[in-house]
Amino acid sequence: MAAVSMTGKAGEKMQEEAIGNPDANLQDVQAELDNLRRDIAALTQAITSLGSAKLQDAGARATEMGAEMAGASAAAYQSARDGLRSAEQDLETRIRNNPLQAVGIAVGIGFLAALLTRR
């Protein structure tokens, strides 16, 4: 109970000082506002730094993914190109080995194409 009365007395004393000295009260409020401004500025800086770091991280990951995709695309292109070259060489070899059969197939395909385009 003694602590309560001391707290009450201390509170009353602070009120008396605030009422008795309005300039001191105004200075305290100004000091608290200055502290709040500094704290807000520090928080803003911390959030900005965090956002900047996250943005740089995302940019690095996007660049890495782009490089991986470019490599995969180049590999797929080269694979398709090699497959077409192989098919072309295989077709040439078959035509050289069986020229009459190749001519007959070409004539048959031409005849079918002519029939289909006429109608």
Short mmCIF file of C-alpha atoms in Angstrom, two decimals:
data_model
loop_
_atom_site.label_atom_id
_atom_site.label_comp_id
_atom_site.label_asym_id
_atom_site.label_seq_id
_atom_site.Cartn_x
_atom_site.Cartn_y
_atom_site.Cartn_z
CA MET A 1 0.00 0.00 0.00
CA ALA A 2 2.94 2.30 0.63
CA ALA A 3 4.09 1.82 -2.97
CA VAL A 4 0.70 2.90 -4.23
CA SER A 5 0.75 6.07 -2.20
CA MET A 6 4.31 6.82 -3.39
CA THR A 7 3.28 6.30 -6.96
CA GLY A 8 0.32 8.52 -6.42
CA LYS A 9 2.53 11.17 -4.86
CA ALA A 10 5.05 10.93 -7.71
CA GLY A 11 2.24 11.30 -10.25
CA GLU A 12 0.87 14.30 -8.40
CA LYS A 13 4.33 15.84 -8.27
CA MET A 14 4.75 15.37 -12.06
CA GLN A 15 1.36 16.99 -12.66
CA GLU A 16 2.28 19.91 -10.43
CA GLU A 17 5.58 20.33 -12.28
CA ALA A 18 3.81 20.19 -15.65
CA ILE A 19 1.22 22.71 -14.57
CA GLY A 20 3.77 24.86 -12.81
CA ASN A 21 6.24 24.88 -15.75
CA PRO A 22 4.48 24.77 -19.15
CA ASP A 23 7.74 25.44 -21.01
CA ALA A 24 9.29 22.27 -19.57
CA ASN A 25 6.20 20.30 -20.60
CA LEU A 26 6.40 21.73 -24.13
CA GLN A 27 10.11 20.89 -24.32
CA ASP A 28 9.39 17.32 -23.23
CA VAL A 29 6.72 16.96 -25.90
CA GLN A 30 9.08 18.42 -28.50
CA ALA A 31 11.82 16.00 -27.42
CA GLU A 32 9.43 13.06 -27.68
CA LEU A 33 8.32 14.20 -31.15
CA ASP A 34 11.95 14.48 -32.22
CA ASN A 35 12.58 10.95 -30.92
CA LEU A 36 9.54 9.67 -32.82
CA ARG A 37 10.72 11.37 -36.02
CA ARG A 38 14.15 9.76 -35.68
CA ASP A 39 12.58 6.36 -35.00
CA ILE A 40 10.29 6.68 -38.02
CA ALA A 41 13.23 7.74 -40.21
CA ALA A 42 15.24 4.73 -38.99
CA LEU A 43 12.33 2.37 -39.68
CA THR A 44 11.83 3.86 -43.13
CA GLN A 45 15.52 3.36 -43.90
CA ALA A 46 15.39 -0.24 -42.67
CA ILE A 47 12.33 -1.02 -44.78
CA THR A 48 13.91 0.63 -47.82
CA SER A 49 17.09 -1.41 -47.38
CA LEU A 50 15.10 -4.62 -47.00
CA GLY A 51 13.01 -3.86 -50.09
CA SER A 52 16.11 -3.00 -52.10
CA ALA A 53 17.81 -6.25 -51.07
CA LYS A 54 14.73 -8.28 -51.99
CA LEU A 55 14.51 -6.50 -55.36
CA GLN A 56 18.16 -7.22 -56.11
CA ASP A 57 17.69 -10.86 -55.11
CA ALA A 58 14.66 -11.21 -57.37
CA GLY A 59 16.55 -9.55 -60.23
CA ALA A 60 19.48 -11.93 -59.82
CA ARG A 61 17.14 -14.94 -59.81
CA ALA A 62 15.34 -13.67 -62.92
CA THR A 63 18.66 -13.17 -64.72
CA GLU A 64 19.76 -16.68 -63.74
CA MET A 65 16.49 -18.19 -64.93
CA GLY A 66 16.75 -16.27 -68.21
CA ALA A 67 20.24 -17.61 -68.79
CA GLU A 68 19.07 -21.16 -68.05
CA MET A 69 16.14 -20.79 -70.46
CA ALA A 70 18.38 -19.38 -73.16
CA GLY A 71 20.73 -22.34 -72.75
CA ALA A 72 17.85 -24.83 -72.87
CA SER A 73 16.41 -23.12 -75.98
CA ALA A 74 19.77 -23.21 -77.73
CA ALA A 75 20.16 -26.90 -76.88
CA ALA A 76 16.64 -27.69 -78.18
CA TYR A 77 17.31 -25.73 -81.38
CA GLN A 78 20.59 -27.52 -81.96
CA SER A 79 18.95 -30.90 -81.30
CA ALA A 80 16.14 -30.19 -83.78
CA ARG A 81 18.63 -28.92 -86.35
CA ASP A 82 20.78 -32.03 -85.98
CA GLY A 83 17.67 -34.24 -86.30
CA LEU A 84 16.61 -32.51 -89.52
CA ARG A 85 20.11 -32.79 -90.98
CA SER A 86 20.14 -36.48 -90.13
CA ALA A 87 16.71 -37.00 -91.75
CA GLU A 88 17.83 -35.07 -94.84
CA GLN A 89 20.98 -37.16 -95.20
CA ASP A 90 18.96 -40.36 -94.69
CA LEU A 91 16.48 -39.30 -97.40
CA GLU A 92 19.30 -38.44 -99.80
CA THR A 93 20.89 -41.85 -99.20
CA ARG A 94 17.59 -43.65 -99.90
CA ILE A 95 17.00 -41.65 -103.09
CA ARG A 96 20.52 -42.43 -104.34
CA ASN A 97 20.12 -46.12 -103.57
CA ASN A 98 16.65 -46.40 -105.18
CA PRO A 99 16.18 -43.61 -107.73
CA LEU A 100 13.34 -45.26 -109.66
CA GLN A 101 11.34 -45.90 -106.51
CA ALA A 102 11.85 -42.27 -105.44
CA VAL A 103 10.64 -40.99 -108.83
CA GLY A 104 7.59 -43.29 -108.64
CA ILE A 105 6.71 -42.05 -105.18
CA ALA A 106 7.12 -38.42 -106.29
CA VAL A 107 4.84 -39.02 -109.33
CA GLY A 108 2.22 -40.68 -107.09
CA ILE A 109 2.25 -37.81 -104.62
CA GLY A 110 1.97 -35.29 -107.46
CA PHE A 111 -0.99 -37.19 -108.97
CA LEU A 112 -2.81 -37.24 -105.60
CA ALA A 113 -2.14 -33.56 -105.06
CA ALA A 114 -3.54 -32.77 -108.52
CA LEU A 115 -6.70 -34.78 -107.80
CA LEU A 116 -7.25 -33.08 -104.44
CA THR A 117 -6.76 -29.54 -105.75
CA ARG A 118 -9.07 -30.06 -108.74
CA ARG A 119 -12.15 -30.66 -106.61
#
